N, CA, C and O atoms as a printed pandas DataFrame, in Angstrom:
     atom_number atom_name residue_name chain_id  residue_number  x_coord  y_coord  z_coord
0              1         N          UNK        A               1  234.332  102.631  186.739
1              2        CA          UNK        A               1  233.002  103.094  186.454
2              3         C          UNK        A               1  232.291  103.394  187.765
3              4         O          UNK        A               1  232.093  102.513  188.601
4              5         N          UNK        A               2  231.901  104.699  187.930
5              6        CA          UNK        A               2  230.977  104.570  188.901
6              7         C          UNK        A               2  229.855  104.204  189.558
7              8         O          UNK        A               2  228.996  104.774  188.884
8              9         N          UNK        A               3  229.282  103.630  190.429
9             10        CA          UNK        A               3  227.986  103.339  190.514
10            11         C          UNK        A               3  226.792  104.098  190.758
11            12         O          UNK        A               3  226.182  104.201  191.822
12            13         N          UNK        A               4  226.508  104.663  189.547
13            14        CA          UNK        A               4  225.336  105.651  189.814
14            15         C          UNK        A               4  224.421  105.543  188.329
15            16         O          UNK        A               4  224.754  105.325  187.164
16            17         N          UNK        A               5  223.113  105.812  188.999
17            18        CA          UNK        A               5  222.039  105.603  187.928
18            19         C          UNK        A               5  222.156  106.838  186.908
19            20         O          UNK        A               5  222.184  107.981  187.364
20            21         N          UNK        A               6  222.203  106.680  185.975
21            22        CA          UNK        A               6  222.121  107.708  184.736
22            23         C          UNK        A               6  220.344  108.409  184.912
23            24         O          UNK        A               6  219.896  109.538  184.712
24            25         N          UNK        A               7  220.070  107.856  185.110
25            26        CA          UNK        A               7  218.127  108.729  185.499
26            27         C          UNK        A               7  218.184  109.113  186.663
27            28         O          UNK        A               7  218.464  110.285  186.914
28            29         N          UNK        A               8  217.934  108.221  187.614
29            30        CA          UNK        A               8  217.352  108.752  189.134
30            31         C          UNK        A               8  218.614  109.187  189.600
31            32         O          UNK        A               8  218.428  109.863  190.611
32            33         N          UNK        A               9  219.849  109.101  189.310
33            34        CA          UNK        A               9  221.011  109.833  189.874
34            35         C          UNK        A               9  221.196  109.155  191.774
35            36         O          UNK        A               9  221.424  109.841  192.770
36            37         N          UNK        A              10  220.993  107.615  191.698
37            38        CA          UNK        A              10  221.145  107.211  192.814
38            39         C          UNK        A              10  222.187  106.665  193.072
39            40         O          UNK        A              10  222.992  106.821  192.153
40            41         N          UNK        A              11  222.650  105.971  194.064
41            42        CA          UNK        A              11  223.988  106.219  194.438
42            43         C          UNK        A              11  224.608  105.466  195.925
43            44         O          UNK        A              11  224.060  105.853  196.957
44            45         N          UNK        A              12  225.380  104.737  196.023
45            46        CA          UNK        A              12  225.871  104.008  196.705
46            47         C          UNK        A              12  225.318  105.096  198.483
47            48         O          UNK        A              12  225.369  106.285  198.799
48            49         N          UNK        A              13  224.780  103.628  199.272
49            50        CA          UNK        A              13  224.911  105.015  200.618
50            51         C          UNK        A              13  226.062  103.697  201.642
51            52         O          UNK        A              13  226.588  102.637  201.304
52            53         N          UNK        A              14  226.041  104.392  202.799
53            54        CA          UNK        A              14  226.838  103.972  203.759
54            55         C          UNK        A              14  226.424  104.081  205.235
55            56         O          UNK        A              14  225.984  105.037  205.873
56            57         N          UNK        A              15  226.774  102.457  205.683
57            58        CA          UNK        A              15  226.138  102.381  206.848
58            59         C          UNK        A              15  226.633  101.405  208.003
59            60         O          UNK        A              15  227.809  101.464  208.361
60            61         N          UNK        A              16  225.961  100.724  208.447
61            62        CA          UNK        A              16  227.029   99.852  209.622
62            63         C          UNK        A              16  226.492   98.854  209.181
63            64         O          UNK        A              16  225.518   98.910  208.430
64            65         N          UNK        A              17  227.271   97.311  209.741
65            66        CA          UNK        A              17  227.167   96.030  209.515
66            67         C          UNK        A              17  227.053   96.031  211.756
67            68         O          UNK        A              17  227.995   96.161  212.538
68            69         N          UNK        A              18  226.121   95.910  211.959
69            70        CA          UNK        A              18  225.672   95.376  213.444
70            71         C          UNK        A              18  225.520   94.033  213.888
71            72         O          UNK        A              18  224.460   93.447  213.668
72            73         N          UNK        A              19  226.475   93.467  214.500
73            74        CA          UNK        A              19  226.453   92.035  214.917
74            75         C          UNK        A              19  225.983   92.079  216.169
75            76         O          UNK        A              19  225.947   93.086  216.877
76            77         N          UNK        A              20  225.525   90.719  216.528
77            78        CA          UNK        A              20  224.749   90.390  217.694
78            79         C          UNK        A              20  225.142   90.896  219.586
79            80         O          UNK        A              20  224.479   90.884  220.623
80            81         N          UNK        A              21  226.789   91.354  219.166
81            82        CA          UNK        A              21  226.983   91.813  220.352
82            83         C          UNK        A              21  227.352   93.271  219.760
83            84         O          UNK        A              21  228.448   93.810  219.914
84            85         N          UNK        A              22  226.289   93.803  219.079
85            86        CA          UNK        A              22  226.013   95.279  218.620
86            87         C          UNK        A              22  227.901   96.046  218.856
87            88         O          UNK        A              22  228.300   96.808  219.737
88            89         N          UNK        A              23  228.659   95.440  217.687
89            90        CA          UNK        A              23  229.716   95.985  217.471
90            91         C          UNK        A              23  229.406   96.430  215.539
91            92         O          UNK        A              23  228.836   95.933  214.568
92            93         N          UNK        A              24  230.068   97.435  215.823
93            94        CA          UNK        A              24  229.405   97.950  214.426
94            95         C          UNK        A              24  231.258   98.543  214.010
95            96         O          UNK        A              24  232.170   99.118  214.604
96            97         N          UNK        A              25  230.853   97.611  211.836
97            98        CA          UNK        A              25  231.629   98.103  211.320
98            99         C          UNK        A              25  230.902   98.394  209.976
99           100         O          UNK        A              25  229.883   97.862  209.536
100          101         N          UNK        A              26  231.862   99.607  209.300
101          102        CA          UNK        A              26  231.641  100.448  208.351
102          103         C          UNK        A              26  230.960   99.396  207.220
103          104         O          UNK        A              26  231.281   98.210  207.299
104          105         N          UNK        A              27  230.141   99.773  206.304
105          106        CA          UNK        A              27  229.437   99.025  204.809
106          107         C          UNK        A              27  229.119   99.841  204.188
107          108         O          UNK        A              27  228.936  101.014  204.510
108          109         N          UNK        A              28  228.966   99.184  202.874
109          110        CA          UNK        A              28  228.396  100.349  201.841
110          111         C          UNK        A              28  226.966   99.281  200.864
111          112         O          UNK        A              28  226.966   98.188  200.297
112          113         N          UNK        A              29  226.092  100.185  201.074
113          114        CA          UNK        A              29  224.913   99.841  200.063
114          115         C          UNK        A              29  225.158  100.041  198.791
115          116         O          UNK        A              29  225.378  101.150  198.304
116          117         N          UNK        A              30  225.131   98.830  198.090
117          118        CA          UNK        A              30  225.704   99.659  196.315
118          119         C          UNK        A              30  223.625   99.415  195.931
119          120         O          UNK        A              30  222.643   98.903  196.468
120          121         N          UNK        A              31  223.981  100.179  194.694
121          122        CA          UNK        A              31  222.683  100.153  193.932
122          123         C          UNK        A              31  222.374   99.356  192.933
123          124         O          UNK        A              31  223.314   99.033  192.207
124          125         N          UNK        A              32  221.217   98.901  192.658
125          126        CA          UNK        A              32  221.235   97.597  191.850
126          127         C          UNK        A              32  221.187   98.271  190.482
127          128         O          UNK        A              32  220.202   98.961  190.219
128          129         N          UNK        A              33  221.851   98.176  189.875
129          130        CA          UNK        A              33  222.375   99.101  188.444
130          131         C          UNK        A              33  222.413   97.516  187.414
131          132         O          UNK        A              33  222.807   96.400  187.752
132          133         N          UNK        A              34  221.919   97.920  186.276
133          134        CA          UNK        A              34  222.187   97.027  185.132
134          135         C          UNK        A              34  222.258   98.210  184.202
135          136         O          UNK        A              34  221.858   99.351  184.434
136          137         N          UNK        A              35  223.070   97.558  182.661
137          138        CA          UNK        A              35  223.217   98.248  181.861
138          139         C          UNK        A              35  221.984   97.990  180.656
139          140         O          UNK        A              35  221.779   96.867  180.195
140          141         N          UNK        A              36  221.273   99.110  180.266
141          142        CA          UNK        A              36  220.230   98.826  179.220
142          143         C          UNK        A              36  220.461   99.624  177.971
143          144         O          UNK        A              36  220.936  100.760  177.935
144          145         N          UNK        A              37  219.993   98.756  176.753
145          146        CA          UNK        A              37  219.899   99.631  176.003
146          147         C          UNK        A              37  218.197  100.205  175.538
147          148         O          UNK        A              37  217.221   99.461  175.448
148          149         N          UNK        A              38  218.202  101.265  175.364
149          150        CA          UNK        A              38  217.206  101.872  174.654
150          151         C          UNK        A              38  216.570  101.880  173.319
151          152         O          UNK        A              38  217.422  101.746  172.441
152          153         N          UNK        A              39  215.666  101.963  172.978
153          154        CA          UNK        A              39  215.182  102.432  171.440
154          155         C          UNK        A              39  215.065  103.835  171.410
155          156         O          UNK        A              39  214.352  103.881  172.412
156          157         N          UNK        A              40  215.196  105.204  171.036
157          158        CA          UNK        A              40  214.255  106.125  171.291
158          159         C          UNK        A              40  214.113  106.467  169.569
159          160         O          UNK        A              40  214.933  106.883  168.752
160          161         N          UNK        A              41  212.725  106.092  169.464
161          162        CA          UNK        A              41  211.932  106.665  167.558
162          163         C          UNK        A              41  212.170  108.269  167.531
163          164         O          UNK        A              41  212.754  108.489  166.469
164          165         N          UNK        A              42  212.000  109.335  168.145
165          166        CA          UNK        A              42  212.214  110.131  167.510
166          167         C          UNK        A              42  213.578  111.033  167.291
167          168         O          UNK        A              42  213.828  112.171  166.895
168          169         N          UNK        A              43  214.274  109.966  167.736
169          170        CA          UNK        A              43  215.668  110.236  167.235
170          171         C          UNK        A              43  216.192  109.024  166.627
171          172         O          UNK        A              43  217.419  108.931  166.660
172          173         N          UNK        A              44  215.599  108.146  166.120
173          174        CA          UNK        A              44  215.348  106.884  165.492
174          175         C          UNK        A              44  217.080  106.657  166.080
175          176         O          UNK        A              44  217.889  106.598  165.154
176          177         N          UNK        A              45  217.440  106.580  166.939
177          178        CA          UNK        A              45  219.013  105.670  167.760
178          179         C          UNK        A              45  218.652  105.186  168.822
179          180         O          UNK        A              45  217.582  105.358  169.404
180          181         N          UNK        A              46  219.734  104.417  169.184
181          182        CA          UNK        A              46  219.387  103.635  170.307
182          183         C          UNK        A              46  220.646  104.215  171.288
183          184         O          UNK        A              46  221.695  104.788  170.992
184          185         N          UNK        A              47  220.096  103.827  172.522
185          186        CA          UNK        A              47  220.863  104.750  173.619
186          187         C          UNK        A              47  221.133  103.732  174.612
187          188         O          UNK        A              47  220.157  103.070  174.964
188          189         N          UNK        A              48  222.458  103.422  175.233
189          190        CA          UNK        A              48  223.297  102.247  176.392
190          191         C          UNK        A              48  223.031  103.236  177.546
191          192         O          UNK        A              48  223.522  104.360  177.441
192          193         N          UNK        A              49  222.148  102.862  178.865
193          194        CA          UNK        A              49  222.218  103.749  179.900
194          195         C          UNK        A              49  222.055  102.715  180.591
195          196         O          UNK        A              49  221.484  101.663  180.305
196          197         N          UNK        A              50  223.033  103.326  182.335
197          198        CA          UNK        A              50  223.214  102.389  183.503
198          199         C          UNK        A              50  222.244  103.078  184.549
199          200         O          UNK        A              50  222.336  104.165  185.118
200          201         N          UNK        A              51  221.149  101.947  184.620
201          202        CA          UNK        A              51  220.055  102.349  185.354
202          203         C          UNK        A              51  220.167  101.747  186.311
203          204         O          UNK        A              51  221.163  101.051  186.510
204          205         N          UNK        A              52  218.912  101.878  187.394
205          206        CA          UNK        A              52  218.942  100.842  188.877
206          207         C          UNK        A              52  217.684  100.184  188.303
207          208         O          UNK        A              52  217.691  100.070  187.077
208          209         N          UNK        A              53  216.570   99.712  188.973
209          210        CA          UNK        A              53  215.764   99.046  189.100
210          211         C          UNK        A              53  214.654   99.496  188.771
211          212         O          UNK        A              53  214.068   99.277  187.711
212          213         N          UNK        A              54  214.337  100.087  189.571
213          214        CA          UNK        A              54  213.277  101.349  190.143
214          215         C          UNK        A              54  213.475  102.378  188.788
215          216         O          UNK        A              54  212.458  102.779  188.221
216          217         N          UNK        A              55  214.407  102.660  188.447
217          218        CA          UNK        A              55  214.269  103.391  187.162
218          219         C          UNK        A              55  213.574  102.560  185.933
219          220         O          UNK        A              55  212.744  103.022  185.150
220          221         N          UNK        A              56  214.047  101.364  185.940
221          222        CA          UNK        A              56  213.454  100.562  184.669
222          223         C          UNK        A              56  211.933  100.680  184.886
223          224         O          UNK        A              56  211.188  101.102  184.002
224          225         N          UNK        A              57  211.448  100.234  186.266
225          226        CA          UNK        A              57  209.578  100.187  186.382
226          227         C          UNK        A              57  209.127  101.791  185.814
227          228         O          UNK        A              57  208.217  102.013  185.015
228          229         N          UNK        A              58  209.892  102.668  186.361
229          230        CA          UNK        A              58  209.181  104.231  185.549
230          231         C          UNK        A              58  209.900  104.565  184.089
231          232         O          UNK        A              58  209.317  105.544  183.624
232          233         N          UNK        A              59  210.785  104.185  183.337
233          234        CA          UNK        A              59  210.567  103.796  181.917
234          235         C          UNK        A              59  209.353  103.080  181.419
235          236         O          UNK        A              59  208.552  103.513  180.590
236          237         N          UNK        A              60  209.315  101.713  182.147
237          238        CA          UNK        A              60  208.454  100.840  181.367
238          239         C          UNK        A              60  206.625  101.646  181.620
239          240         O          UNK        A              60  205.526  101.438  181.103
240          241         N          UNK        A              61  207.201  102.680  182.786
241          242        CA          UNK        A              61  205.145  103.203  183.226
242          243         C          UNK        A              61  205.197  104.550  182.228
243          244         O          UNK        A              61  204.188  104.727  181.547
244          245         N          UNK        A              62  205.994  105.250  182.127
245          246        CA          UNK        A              62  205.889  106.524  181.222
246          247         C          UNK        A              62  206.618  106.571  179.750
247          248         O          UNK        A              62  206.145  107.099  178.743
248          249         N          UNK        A              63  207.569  106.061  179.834
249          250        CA          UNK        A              63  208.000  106.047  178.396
250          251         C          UNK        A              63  209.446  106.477  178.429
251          252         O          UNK        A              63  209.709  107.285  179.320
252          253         N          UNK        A              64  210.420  106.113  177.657
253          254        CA          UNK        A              64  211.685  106.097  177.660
254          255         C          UNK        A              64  212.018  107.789  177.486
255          256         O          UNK        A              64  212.827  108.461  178.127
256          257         N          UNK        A              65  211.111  108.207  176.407
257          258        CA          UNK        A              65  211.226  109.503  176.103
258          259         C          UNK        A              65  210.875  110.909  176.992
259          260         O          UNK        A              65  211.527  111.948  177.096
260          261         N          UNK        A              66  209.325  110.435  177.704
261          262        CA          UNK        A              66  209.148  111.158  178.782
262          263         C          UNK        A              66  210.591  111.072  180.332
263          264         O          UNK        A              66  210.854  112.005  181.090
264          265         N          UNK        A              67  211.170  109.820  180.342
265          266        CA          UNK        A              67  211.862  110.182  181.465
266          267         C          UNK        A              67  213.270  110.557  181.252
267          268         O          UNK        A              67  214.019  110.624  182.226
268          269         N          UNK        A              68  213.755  110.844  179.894
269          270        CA          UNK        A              68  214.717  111.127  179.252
270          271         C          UNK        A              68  215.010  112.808  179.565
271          272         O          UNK        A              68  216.079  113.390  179.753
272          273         N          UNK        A              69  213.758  113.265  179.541
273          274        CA          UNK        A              69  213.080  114.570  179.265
274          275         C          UNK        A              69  213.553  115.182  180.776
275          276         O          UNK        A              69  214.333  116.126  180.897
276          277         N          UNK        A              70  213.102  114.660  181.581
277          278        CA          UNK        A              70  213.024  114.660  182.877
278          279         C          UNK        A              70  214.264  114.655  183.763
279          280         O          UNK        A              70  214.527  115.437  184.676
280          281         N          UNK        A              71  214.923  113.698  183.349
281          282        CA          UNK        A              71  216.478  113.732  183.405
282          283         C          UNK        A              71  216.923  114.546  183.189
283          284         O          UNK        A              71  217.623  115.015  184.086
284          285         N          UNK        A              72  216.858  115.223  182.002
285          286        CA          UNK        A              72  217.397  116.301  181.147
286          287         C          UNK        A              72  217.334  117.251  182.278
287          288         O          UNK        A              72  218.315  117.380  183.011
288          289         N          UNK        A              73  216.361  117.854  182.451
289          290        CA          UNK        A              73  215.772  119.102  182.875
290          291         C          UNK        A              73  216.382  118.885  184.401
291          292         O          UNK        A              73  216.600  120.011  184.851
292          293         N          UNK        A              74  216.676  118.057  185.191
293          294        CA          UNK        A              74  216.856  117.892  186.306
294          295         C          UNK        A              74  218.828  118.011  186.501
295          296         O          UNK        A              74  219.522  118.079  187.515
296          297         N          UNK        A              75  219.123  117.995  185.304
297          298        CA          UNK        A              75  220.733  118.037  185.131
298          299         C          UNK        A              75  221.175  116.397  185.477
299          300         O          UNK        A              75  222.210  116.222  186.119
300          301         N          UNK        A              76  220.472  115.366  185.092
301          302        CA          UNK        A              76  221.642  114.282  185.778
302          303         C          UNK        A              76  221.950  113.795  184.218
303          304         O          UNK        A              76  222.975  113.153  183.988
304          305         N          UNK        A              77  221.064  114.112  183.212
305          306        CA          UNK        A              77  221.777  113.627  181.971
306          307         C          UNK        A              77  222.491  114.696  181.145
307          308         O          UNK        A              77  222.312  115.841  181.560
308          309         N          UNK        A              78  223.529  114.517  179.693
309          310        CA          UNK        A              78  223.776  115.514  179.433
310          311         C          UNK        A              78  224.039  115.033  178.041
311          312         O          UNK        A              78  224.830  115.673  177.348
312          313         N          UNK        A              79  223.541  114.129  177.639
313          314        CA          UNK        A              79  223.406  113.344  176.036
314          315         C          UNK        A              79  222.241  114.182  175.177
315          316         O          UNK        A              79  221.954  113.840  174.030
């Protein structure tokens, strides 16, 4: 499974691990992803999407349906 948000389309980045005698090796930032399920009423079903964090606070501020919408239109969803 990959690690990427089904909304914000975010996504593992990559960077260095810097120790004290500034020797640097390769890391990767993963994204804090949980799996949620949805309600959406006007398609009275419920919908399993792997979000990050930051996506859940702008569900819970606009509405599951408004950022569904948004997704859509932006190409990262295709449900």
């Amino acid at each position: 499974m990959s690690k990427v948000c089904e909304i914000t389309g975010k996504r593992a980045m990559f960077g260095n691990n810097v120790s004290f005698s500034i020797n640097k090796t390769k890391r990767r930032f993963d994204v804090n992803l949980s799996k949620k399920r949805f309600y959406i009423p006007e398609e009275d079903r419920w919908v399993t999407l792997k979000v990050s964090a930051r996506a859940l606070k702008t569900i819970n501020k606009k509405g599951i349906s408004a950022v569904l919408k948004e997704a859509k239109a932006q190409g990262l969803l295709n449900k």
